[in-house]
Amino acid sequence: GWSDETLNDHFARQRASADTAGHELSLIWFNRMKDVLREVDKGTYCIEWTGPLQFLDLGRVPISCCPGGFTSYILNHHPRATGVGVSLEEAKGGHPYLLEHRLRSRFTLHSADILSFNLGTQSPDGEVDHPPIAEYKRHFGLVLVDGHYLRAQRAAHPDTPWDRHRVLISQLILALQTVKIGGTLIVKMSHPEAVPVAKLIRMLDLLSQTVRLWKPWSLHSTRGSFYVVAQGVGLGERGDRLQHYASQLKEVWQKLYSGGKQGRGRFMVDSDFDFVITNEDVVETYLHRLVKLATPVWRRQAVALQQWFIKHNITSYVLTP
């Protein structure tokens, strides 16, 4: 954590703002997310603008495409695009649906909560649903994953704090199941230096023809978050493992849902992703590649933090030549 309370307070306000946004603030987030995808697209050329495009938007809150900024950006600029999204209902804590009415005929919205989906390898005892997008296997040329676990939901489920990890794994399972061979995944992650994240990057690197890490200036530039842009999914060095990796992630999901000492779930650990690469091999065979991919992300965050420190007169963190 940060020792400077000013920075801690700033990040706390930022998180609260994102999680409890009213209509006016949701509209601001809606427009910012359009800017984010515009930046990612201009930096990586990740969206195919010629020919028809079918995309899946898994959005900003736990499998929530609302308020709809990513979808709006695509539909406004691609007249032949159609999309599908899954969103937590606003009454249950999701953001309002703000997609322009003139675009809604080209977008199908499903109301659901990712944490109610059965994505594991066993039939659970509790009330867990099948995802409404299960019918779209290998259907989408582009899948957008930008979800995070809301603090409000964390407060409502204090006994299962590992649900935030289950959200990420659930999104990845759905993404690997629904993306077309040769399609593109855009996945939000945080801290590429964290071992589980490094292993997931390696997974996408093996599956895809090209992988880039991109950090937008327009939102959270001071934070550890970034986007993995994987293109040509299923056509990479180990593209033949696409279904295998999805199945292995289901095993991880099961451990997060019903593992642990009391059988009520647990946090993910490094070894959960040894099916991709072990800790030792990350260091011995992948570290150079990881650093090459992540360096632009770290540099951009460092510049953004430097500017933020100067703006707020926090001189103890300012780098000097």
mmCIF file of C-alpha atoms in Angstrom:
data_model
loop_
_atom_site.group_PDB
_atom_site.id
_atom_site.type_symbol
_atom_site.label_atom_id
_atom_site.label_comp_id
_atom_site.label_asym_id
_atom_site.label_seq_id
_atom_site.Cartn_x
_atom_site.Cartn_y
_atom_site.Cartn_z
ATOM 1 C CA GLY A 1 0.000 0.000 0.000
ATOM 2 C CA TRP A 2 0.884 3.671 -0.137
ATOM 3 C CA SER A 3 2.179 5.462 2.933
ATOM 4 C CA ASP A 4 0.899 8.841 1.771
ATOM 5 C CA GLU A 5 -2.703 9.318 2.922
ATOM 6 C CA THR A 6 -3.394 11.839 0.148
ATOM 7 C CA LEU A 7 -2.823 9.174 -2.472
ATOM 8 C CA ASN A 8 -4.746 6.558 -0.511
ATOM 9 C CA ASP A 9 -7.700 8.933 -0.161
ATOM 10 C CA HIS A 10 -7.600 9.766 -3.868
ATOM 11 C CA PHE A 11 -7.768 6.113 -4.915
ATOM 12 C CA ALA A 12 -10.496 5.394 -2.344
ATOM 13 C CA ARG A 13 -12.636 8.241 -3.711
ATOM 14 C CA GLN A 14 -12.022 7.015 -7.250
ATOM 15 C CA ARG A 15 -13.188 3.494 -6.388
ATOM 16 C CA ALA A 16 -16.266 4.742 -4.547
ATOM 17 C CA SER A 17 -17.134 7.024 -7.451
ATOM 18 C CA ALA A 18 -16.990 4.158 -9.943
ATOM 19 C CA ASP A 19 -19.052 1.810 -7.789
ATOM 20 C CA THR A 20 -21.829 4.169 -6.658
ATOM 21 C CA ALA A 21 -22.256 6.354 -9.713
ATOM 22 C CA GLY A 22 -25.658 8.001 -10.207
ATOM 23 C CA HIS A 23 -27.082 8.781 -13.640
ATOM 24 C CA GLU A 24 -24.993 11.914 -14.245
ATOM 25 C CA LEU A 25 -21.758 10.277 -13.149
ATOM 26 C CA SER A 26 -22.636 7.101 -15.050
ATOM 27 C CA LEU A 27 -22.888 9.235 -18.184
ATOM 28 C CA ILE A 28 -19.373 10.513 -17.502
ATOM 29 C CA TRP A 29 -18.119 6.914 -17.146
ATOM 30 C CA PHE A 30 -20.002 6.007 -20.341
ATOM 31 C CA ASN A 31 -18.115 8.639 -22.327
ATOM 32 C CA ARG A 32 -14.801 7.814 -20.665
ATOM 33 C CA MET A 33 -15.127 4.171 -21.631
ATOM 34 C CA LYS A 34 -15.638 5.218 -25.243
ATOM 35 C CA ASP A 35 -12.372 7.127 -24.958
ATOM 36 C CA VAL A 36 -10.656 4.101 -23.410
ATOM 37 C CA LEU A 37 -11.605 1.747 -26.240
ATOM 38 C CA ARG A 38 -10.726 4.409 -28.801
ATOM 39 C CA GLU A 39 -7.246 4.624 -27.272
ATOM 40 C CA VAL A 40 -6.793 0.862 -27.143
ATOM 41 C CA ASP A 41 -7.971 0.523 -30.739
ATOM 42 C CA LYS A 42 -5.781 3.334 -32.067
ATOM 43 C CA GLY A 43 -2.798 1.894 -30.226
ATOM 44 C CA THR A 44 -3.200 -1.748 -31.215
ATOM 45 C CA TYR A 45 -5.511 -1.796 -34.284
ATOM 46 C CA CYS A 46 -7.547 -4.437 -32.483
ATOM 47 C CA ILE A 47 -10.954 -3.855 -34.093
ATOM 48 C CA GLU A 48 -11.655 -5.009 -37.639
ATOM 49 C CA TRP A 49 -13.590 -2.177 -39.273
ATOM 50 C CA THR A 50 -14.271 -3.841 -42.649
ATOM 51 C CA GLY A 51 -16.921 -6.485 -43.153
ATOM 52 C CA PRO A 52 -19.502 -7.591 -40.584
ATOM 53 C CA LEU A 53 -18.511 -7.856 -36.922
ATOM 54 C CA GLN A 54 -20.243 -9.704 -34.101
ATOM 55 C CA PHE A 55 -18.973 -8.845 -30.640
ATOM 56 C CA LEU A 56 -19.613 -9.709 -26.997
ATOM 57 C CA ASP A 57 -19.330 -6.996 -24.342
ATOM 58 C CA LEU A 58 -18.752 -8.308 -20.821
ATOM 59 C CA GLY A 59 -18.311 -4.764 -19.594
ATOM 60 C CA ARG A 60 -17.299 -2.854 -16.482
ATOM 61 C CA VAL A 61 -18.985 -4.429 -13.449
ATOM 62 C CA PRO A 62 -19.323 -8.154 -12.819
ATOM 63 C CA ILE A 63 -20.220 -9.221 -16.301
ATOM 64 C CA SER A 64 -21.990 -5.941 -16.957
ATOM 65 C CA CYS A 65 -21.789 -4.197 -20.307
ATOM 66 C CA CYS A 66 -23.534 -1.157 -18.833
ATOM 67 C CA PRO A 67 -23.423 1.760 -19.049
ATOM 68 C CA GLY A 68 -22.351 0.767 -22.578
ATOM 69 C CA GLY A 69 -19.367 2.894 -23.581
ATOM 70 C CA PHE A 70 -17.439 0.132 -25.357
ATOM 71 C CA THR A 71 -20.529 -0.967 -27.274
ATOM 72 C CA SER A 72 -21.374 2.616 -28.218
ATOM 73 C CA TYR A 73 -17.897 3.192 -29.631
ATOM 74 C CA ILE A 74 -18.112 0.113 -31.852
ATOM 75 C CA LEU A 75 -21.694 0.564 -33.071
ATOM 76 C CA ASN A 76 -21.200 4.266 -33.790
ATOM 77 C CA HIS A 77 -18.171 3.620 -35.984
ATOM 78 C CA HIS A 78 -19.024 0.237 -37.516
ATOM 79 C CA PRO A 79 -22.407 0.226 -39.320
ATOM 80 C CA ARG A 80 -22.233 -3.538 -39.926
ATOM 81 C CA ALA A 81 -21.482 -4.483 -36.328
ATOM 82 C CA THR A 82 -23.936 -6.243 -34.027
ATOM 83 C CA GLY A 83 -23.361 -7.081 -30.387
ATOM 84 C CA VAL A 84 -24.471 -9.027 -27.352
ATOM 85 C CA GLY A 85 -23.999 -7.946 -23.751
ATOM 86 C CA VAL A 86 -24.630 -9.287 -20.277
ATOM 87 C CA SER A 87 -25.366 -6.870 -17.457
ATOM 88 C CA LEU A 88 -26.111 -6.980 -13.772
ATOM 89 C CA GLU A 89 -29.516 -5.356 -13.287
ATOM 90 C CA GLU A 90 -29.415 -1.779 -12.046
ATOM 91 C CA ALA A 91 -31.690 -2.714 -9.126
ATOM 92 C CA LYS A 92 -29.063 -5.246 -8.015
ATOM 93 C CA GLY A 93 -26.165 -2.810 -8.167
ATOM 94 C CA GLY A 94 -25.388 -2.608 -11.867
ATOM 95 C CA HIS A 95 -24.920 0.607 -13.809
ATOM 96 C CA PRO A 96 -27.797 2.113 -15.860
ATOM 97 C CA TYR A 97 -28.090 1.180 -19.531
ATOM 98 C CA LEU A 98 -27.058 4.313 -21.444
ATOM 99 C CA LEU A 99 -26.493 3.019 -24.966
ATOM 100 C CA GLU A 100 -27.999 5.443 -27.481
ATOM 101 C CA HIS A 101 -31.530 4.380 -28.458
ATOM 102 C CA ARG A 102 -30.747 4.587 -32.171
ATOM 103 C CA LEU A 103 -28.120 1.840 -31.694
ATOM 104 C CA ARG A 104 -30.092 -0.573 -29.529
ATOM 105 C CA SER A 105 -31.644 -2.488 -32.436
ATOM 106 C CA ARG A 106 -28.152 -3.837 -33.164
ATOM 107 C CA PHE A 107 -27.463 -4.912 -29.601
ATOM 108 C CA THR A 108 -28.985 -7.719 -27.515
ATOM 109 C CA LEU A 109 -28.820 -7.220 -23.750
ATOM 110 C CA HIS A 110 -29.140 -10.100 -21.271
ATOM 111 C CA SER A 111 -29.738 -9.382 -17.572
ATOM 112 C CA ALA A 112 -27.704 -11.708 -15.361
ATOM 113 C CA ASP A 113 -25.128 -11.878 -12.565
ATOM 114 C CA ILE A 114 -21.882 -13.659 -13.348
ATOM 115 C CA LEU A 115 -21.640 -14.967 -9.801
ATOM 116 C CA SER A 116 -24.845 -16.961 -10.346
ATOM 117 C CA PHE A 117 -23.404 -18.877 -13.309
ATOM 118 C CA ASN A 118 -22.351 -22.511 -13.053
ATOM 119 C CA LEU A 119 -18.988 -22.463 -14.816
ATOM 120 C CA GLY A 120 -17.309 -25.226 -12.851
ATOM 121 C CA THR A 121 -16.826 -28.933 -13.338
ATOM 122 C CA GLN A 122 -19.445 -30.096 -10.833
ATOM 123 C CA SER A 123 -23.131 -29.483 -10.212
ATOM 124 C CA PRO A 124 -23.222 -27.114 -7.208
ATOM 125 C CA ASP A 125 -25.609 -27.464 -4.300
ATOM 126 C CA GLY A 126 -26.697 -23.813 -4.346
ATOM 127 C CA GLU A 127 -28.721 -21.866 -6.879
ATOM 128 C CA VAL A 128 -26.319 -21.412 -9.770
ATOM 129 C CA ASP A 129 -27.543 -20.691 -13.293
ATOM 130 C CA HIS A 130 -26.264 -21.504 -16.747
ATOM 131 C CA PRO A 131 -24.928 -18.462 -18.601
ATOM 132 C CA PRO A 132 -27.358 -16.947 -21.126
ATOM 133 C CA ILE A 133 -24.531 -16.680 -23.652
ATOM 134 C CA ALA A 134 -23.671 -20.403 -23.629
ATOM 135 C CA GLU A 135 -25.393 -20.728 -27.027
ATOM 136 C CA TYR A 136 -22.815 -18.415 -28.616
ATOM 137 C CA LYS A 137 -19.896 -20.868 -28.664
ATOM 138 C CA ARG A 138 -17.179 -19.744 -31.125
ATOM 139 C CA HIS A 139 -19.531 -17.006 -32.297
ATOM 140 C CA PHE A 140 -17.820 -13.652 -31.747
ATOM 141 C CA GLY A 141 -15.011 -12.019 -33.659
ATOM 142 C CA LEU A 142 -14.378 -9.718 -30.703
ATOM 143 C CA VAL A 143 -14.902 -10.266 -26.972
ATOM 144 C CA LEU A 144 -14.506 -7.364 -24.523
ATOM 145 C CA VAL A 145 -13.751 -8.150 -20.883
ATOM 146 C CA ASP A 146 -13.532 -5.102 -18.621
ATOM 147 C CA GLY A 147 -15.260 -6.265 -15.458
ATOM 148 C CA HIS A 148 -14.341 -5.792 -11.827
ATOM 149 C CA TYR A 149 -15.913 -6.769 -8.534
ATOM 150 C CA LEU A 150 -17.877 -3.916 -6.989
ATOM 151 C CA ARG A 151 -17.055 -2.924 -3.425
ATOM 152 C CA ALA A 152 -20.817 -2.807 -2.766
ATOM 153 C CA GLN A 153 -21.091 -6.474 -3.685
ATOM 154 C CA ARG A 154 -18.078 -7.272 -1.533
ATOM 155 C CA ALA A 155 -19.802 -5.655 1.439
ATOM 156 C CA ALA A 156 -22.952 -7.670 0.732
ATOM 157 C CA HIS A 157 -20.963 -10.935 0.683
ATOM 158 C CA PRO A 158 -18.257 -10.497 3.333
ATOM 159 C CA ASP A 159 -17.935 -14.261 3.844
ATOM 160 C CA THR A 160 -16.767 -14.870 0.258
ATOM 161 C CA PRO A 161 -14.159 -12.169 -0.473
ATOM 162 C CA TRP A 162 -12.623 -14.436 -3.128
ATOM 163 C CA ASP A 163 -15.629 -13.742 -5.364
ATOM 164 C CA ARG A 164 -13.563 -11.008 -6.984
ATOM 165 C CA HIS A 165 -11.213 -13.711 -8.275
ATOM 166 C CA ARG A 166 -14.151 -15.831 -9.424
ATOM 167 C CA VAL A 167 -15.404 -12.881 -11.488
ATOM 168 C CA LEU A 168 -12.133 -12.762 -13.453
ATOM 169 C CA ILE A 169 -11.977 -16.517 -14.003
ATOM 170 C CA SER A 170 -15.648 -16.594 -15.033
ATOM 171 C CA GLN A 171 -15.043 -13.882 -17.597
ATOM 172 C CA LEU A 172 -12.041 -15.695 -19.045
ATOM 173 C CA ILE A 173 -13.964 -18.970 -19.323
ATOM 174 C CA LEU A 174 -16.788 -17.247 -21.199
ATOM 175 C CA ALA A 175 -14.334 -15.364 -23.406
ATOM 176 C CA LEU A 176 -12.426 -18.508 -24.420
ATOM 177 C CA GLN A 177 -15.684 -20.356 -25.112
ATOM 178 C CA THR A 178 -17.339 -17.679 -27.232
ATOM 179 C CA VAL A 179 -14.513 -16.139 -29.270
ATOM 180 C CA LYS A 180 -14.159 -17.305 -32.868
ATOM 181 C CA ILE A 181 -10.981 -19.009 -33.975
ATOM 182 C CA GLY A 182 -8.888 -16.106 -35.232
ATOM 183 C CA GLY A 183 -10.880 -13.592 -33.190
ATOM 184 C CA THR A 184 -9.739 -10.951 -30.718
ATOM 185 C CA LEU A 185 -9.929 -10.715 -26.933
ATOM 186 C CA ILE A 186 -9.523 -7.437 -25.043
ATOM 187 C CA VAL A 187 -9.122 -8.273 -21.359
ATOM 188 C CA LYS A 188 -8.630 -5.880 -18.468
ATOM 189 C CA MET A 189 -6.126 -7.080 -15.870
ATOM 190 C CA SER A 190 -4.028 -5.515 -13.126
ATOM 191 C CA HIS A 191 -0.336 -5.722 -12.206
ATOM 192 C CA PRO A 192 1.427 -7.808 -14.872
ATOM 193 C CA GLU A 193 4.184 -8.512 -12.339
ATOM 194 C CA ALA A 194 1.791 -10.544 -10.159
ATOM 195 C CA VAL A 195 2.465 -14.248 -10.724
ATOM 196 C CA PRO A 196 -1.133 -15.367 -11.477
ATOM 197 C CA VAL A 197 -1.569 -12.454 -13.894
ATOM 198 C CA ALA A 198 1.756 -13.224 -15.577
ATOM 199 C CA LYS A 199 0.592 -16.803 -16.093
ATOM 200 C CA LEU A 200 -2.710 -15.657 -17.604
ATOM 201 C CA ILE A 201 -0.830 -13.341 -19.951
ATOM 202 C CA ARG A 202 1.316 -16.321 -20.930
ATOM 203 C CA MET A 203 -1.841 -18.327 -21.611
ATOM 204 C CA LEU A 204 -3.174 -15.692 -24.012
ATOM 205 C CA ASP A 205 0.301 -15.336 -25.531
ATOM 206 C CA LEU A 206 0.403 -19.062 -26.316
ATOM 207 C CA LEU A 207 -3.123 -19.128 -27.733
ATOM 208 C CA SER A 208 -2.859 -16.051 -29.949
ATOM 209 C CA GLN A 209 -0.924 -14.883 -32.974
ATOM 210 C CA THR A 210 -0.143 -11.547 -31.342
ATOM 211 C CA VAL A 211 -0.452 -10.155 -27.819
ATOM 212 C CA ARG A 212 0.044 -6.577 -26.664
ATOM 213 C CA LEU A 213 -0.416 -4.875 -23.317
ATOM 214 C CA TRP A 214 -1.915 -1.388 -23.486
ATOM 215 C CA LYS A 215 -2.536 1.204 -20.800
ATOM 216 C CA PRO A 216 -4.840 4.099 -21.780
ATOM 217 C CA TRP A 217 -4.144 7.653 -20.672
ATOM 218 C CA SER A 218 -7.836 8.514 -20.455
ATOM 219 C CA LEU A 219 -8.722 6.439 -17.366
ATOM 220 C CA HIS A 220 -6.847 5.047 -14.339
ATOM 221 C CA SER A 221 -3.464 5.910 -15.812
ATOM 222 C CA THR A 222 -2.030 6.067 -12.275
ATOM 223 C CA ARG A 223 -3.356 2.616 -11.372
ATOM 224 C CA GLY A 224 -2.000 -0.874 -12.008
ATOM 225 C CA SER A 225 -4.710 -1.805 -14.524
ATOM 226 C CA PHE A 226 -4.076 -2.385 -18.223
ATOM 227 C CA TYR A 227 -5.569 -4.232 -21.202
ATOM 228 C CA VAL A 228 -4.306 -7.420 -22.794
ATOM 229 C CA VAL A 229 -5.109 -7.371 -26.509
ATOM 230 C CA ALA A 230 -4.905 -10.892 -27.932
ATOM 231 C CA GLN A 231 -5.442 -11.203 -31.689
ATOM 232 C CA GLY A 232 -5.692 -14.352 -33.750
ATOM 233 C CA VAL A 233 -6.944 -16.364 -30.776
ATOM 234 C CA GLY A 234 -6.635 -20.098 -31.417
ATOM 235 C CA LEU A 235 -3.970 -19.576 -34.090
ATOM 236 C CA GLY A 236 -0.956 -19.075 -31.841
ATOM 237 C CA GLU A 237 1.919 -21.380 -30.931
ATOM 238 C CA ARG A 238 -0.438 -23.489 -28.805
ATOM 239 C CA GLY A 239 -3.739 -22.424 -30.291
ATOM 240 C CA ASP A 240 -4.820 -26.051 -30.228
ATOM 241 C CA ARG A 241 -5.049 -25.775 -26.425
ATOM 242 C CA LEU A 242 -7.922 -23.286 -26.506
ATOM 243 C CA GLN A 243 -10.556 -25.728 -25.292
ATOM 244 C CA HIS A 244 -8.095 -27.379 -22.903
ATOM 245 C CA TYR A 245 -7.298 -24.073 -21.221
ATOM 246 C CA ALA A 246 -10.999 -23.257 -20.921
ATOM 247 C CA SER A 247 -11.527 -26.630 -19.224
ATOM 248 C CA GLN A 248 -8.605 -26.017 -16.869
ATOM 249 C CA LEU A 249 -10.042 -22.618 -15.933
ATOM 250 C CA LYS A 250 -13.270 -24.410 -15.035
ATOM 251 C CA GLU A 251 -11.235 -26.507 -12.600
ATOM 252 C CA VAL A 252 -9.895 -23.283 -11.086
ATOM 253 C CA TRP A 253 -13.438 -21.877 -10.893
ATOM 254 C CA GLN A 254 -14.537 -24.972 -8.993
ATOM 255 C CA LYS A 255 -11.763 -24.499 -6.434
ATOM 256 C CA LEU A 256 -12.696 -20.840 -5.961
ATOM 257 C CA TYR A 257 -16.360 -21.793 -5.553
ATOM 258 C CA SER A 258 -16.188 -24.854 -3.322
ATOM 259 C CA GLY A 259 -12.554 -25.348 -2.322
ATOM 260 C CA GLY A 260 -10.822 -24.169 0.821
ATOM 261 C CA LYS A 261 -10.755 -25.710 4.279
ATOM 262 C CA GLN A 262 -14.505 -25.401 4.805
ATOM 263 C CA GLY A 263 -15.547 -26.137 1.234
ATOM 264 C CA ARG A 264 -16.950 -22.619 0.769
ATOM 265 C CA GLY A 265 -14.393 -21.339 -1.682
ATOM 266 C CA ARG A 266 -10.987 -19.703 -1.583
ATOM 267 C CA PHE A 267 -8.728 -17.164 -3.269
ATOM 268 C CA MET A 268 -6.780 -18.201 -6.352
ATOM 269 C CA VAL A 269 -3.118 -19.083 -5.848
ATOM 270 C CA ASP A 270 -0.096 -19.230 -8.142
ATOM 271 C CA SER A 271 -0.254 -22.999 -8.552
ATOM 272 C CA ASP A 272 -3.812 -22.828 -9.933
ATOM 273 C CA PHE A 273 -2.272 -21.813 -13.257
ATOM 274 C CA ASP A 274 0.568 -24.323 -13.415
ATOM 275 C CA PHE A 275 -1.333 -25.887 -16.325
ATOM 276 C CA VAL A 276 -0.042 -22.915 -18.338
ATOM 277 C CA ILE A 277 3.421 -22.451 -16.828
ATOM 278 C CA THR A 278 5.084 -23.098 -13.469
ATOM 279 C CA ASN A 279 6.619 -20.391 -11.288
ATOM 280 C CA GLU A 280 10.089 -21.669 -12.138
ATOM 281 C CA ASP A 281 9.434 -21.529 -15.870
ATOM 282 C CA VAL A 282 8.018 -18.012 -15.604
ATOM 283 C CA VAL A 283 11.435 -16.933 -14.332
ATOM 284 C CA GLU A 284 13.548 -19.159 -16.562
ATOM 285 C CA THR A 285 11.713 -19.006 -19.896
ATOM 286 C CA TYR A 286 9.104 -16.225 -19.905
ATOM 287 C CA LEU A 287 10.419 -13.363 -17.805
ATOM 288 C CA HIS A 288 12.193 -11.585 -20.667
ATOM 289 C CA ARG A 289 9.077 -11.723 -22.824
ATOM 290 C CA LEU A 290 6.860 -10.583 -19.937
ATOM 291 C CA VAL A 291 9.087 -7.599 -19.190
ATOM 292 C CA LYS A 292 9.090 -6.645 -22.875
ATOM 293 C CA LEU A 293 5.287 -6.765 -22.981
ATOM 294 C CA ALA A 294 4.769 -4.952 -19.670
ATOM 295 C CA THR A 295 7.420 -2.220 -19.874
ATOM 296 C CA PRO A 296 5.192 0.226 -21.836
ATOM 297 C CA VAL A 297 2.488 -0.245 -19.174
ATOM 298 C CA TRP A 298 4.896 0.443 -16.310
ATOM 299 C CA ARG A 299 6.417 3.453 -18.083
ATOM 300 C CA ARG A 300 3.038 5.030 -18.737
ATOM 301 C CA GLN A 301 1.948 4.483 -15.134
ATOM 302 C CA ALA A 302 5.216 5.989 -13.877
ATOM 303 C CA VAL A 303 4.727 9.117 -15.994
ATOM 304 C CA ALA A 304 1.101 9.461 -14.869
ATOM 305 C CA LEU A 305 2.070 9.080 -11.202
ATOM 306 C CA GLN A 306 4.878 11.607 -11.588
ATOM 307 C CA GLN A 307 2.447 14.131 -13.044
ATOM 308 C CA TRP A 308 -0.106 13.402 -10.314
ATOM 309 C CA PHE A 309 2.486 13.829 -7.541
ATOM 310 C CA ILE A 310 3.613 17.182 -8.936
ATOM 311 C CA LYS A 311 0.026 18.385 -9.372
ATOM 312 C CA HIS A 312 -0.794 17.538 -5.741
ATOM 313 C CA ASN A 313 2.546 18.751 -4.391
ATOM 314 C CA ILE A 314 3.590 15.323 -3.093
ATOM 315 C CA THR A 315 7.302 15.870 -3.525
ATOM 316 C CA SER A 316 8.464 12.794 -1.613
ATOM 317 C CA TYR A 317 7.543 10.597 -4.598
ATOM 318 C CA VAL A 318 8.831 12.851 -7.381
ATOM 319 C CA LEU A 319 11.719 11.350 -9.319
ATOM 320 C CA THR A 320 14.758 13.550 -9.790
ATOM 321 C CA PRO A 321 17.414 13.138 -12.473
#
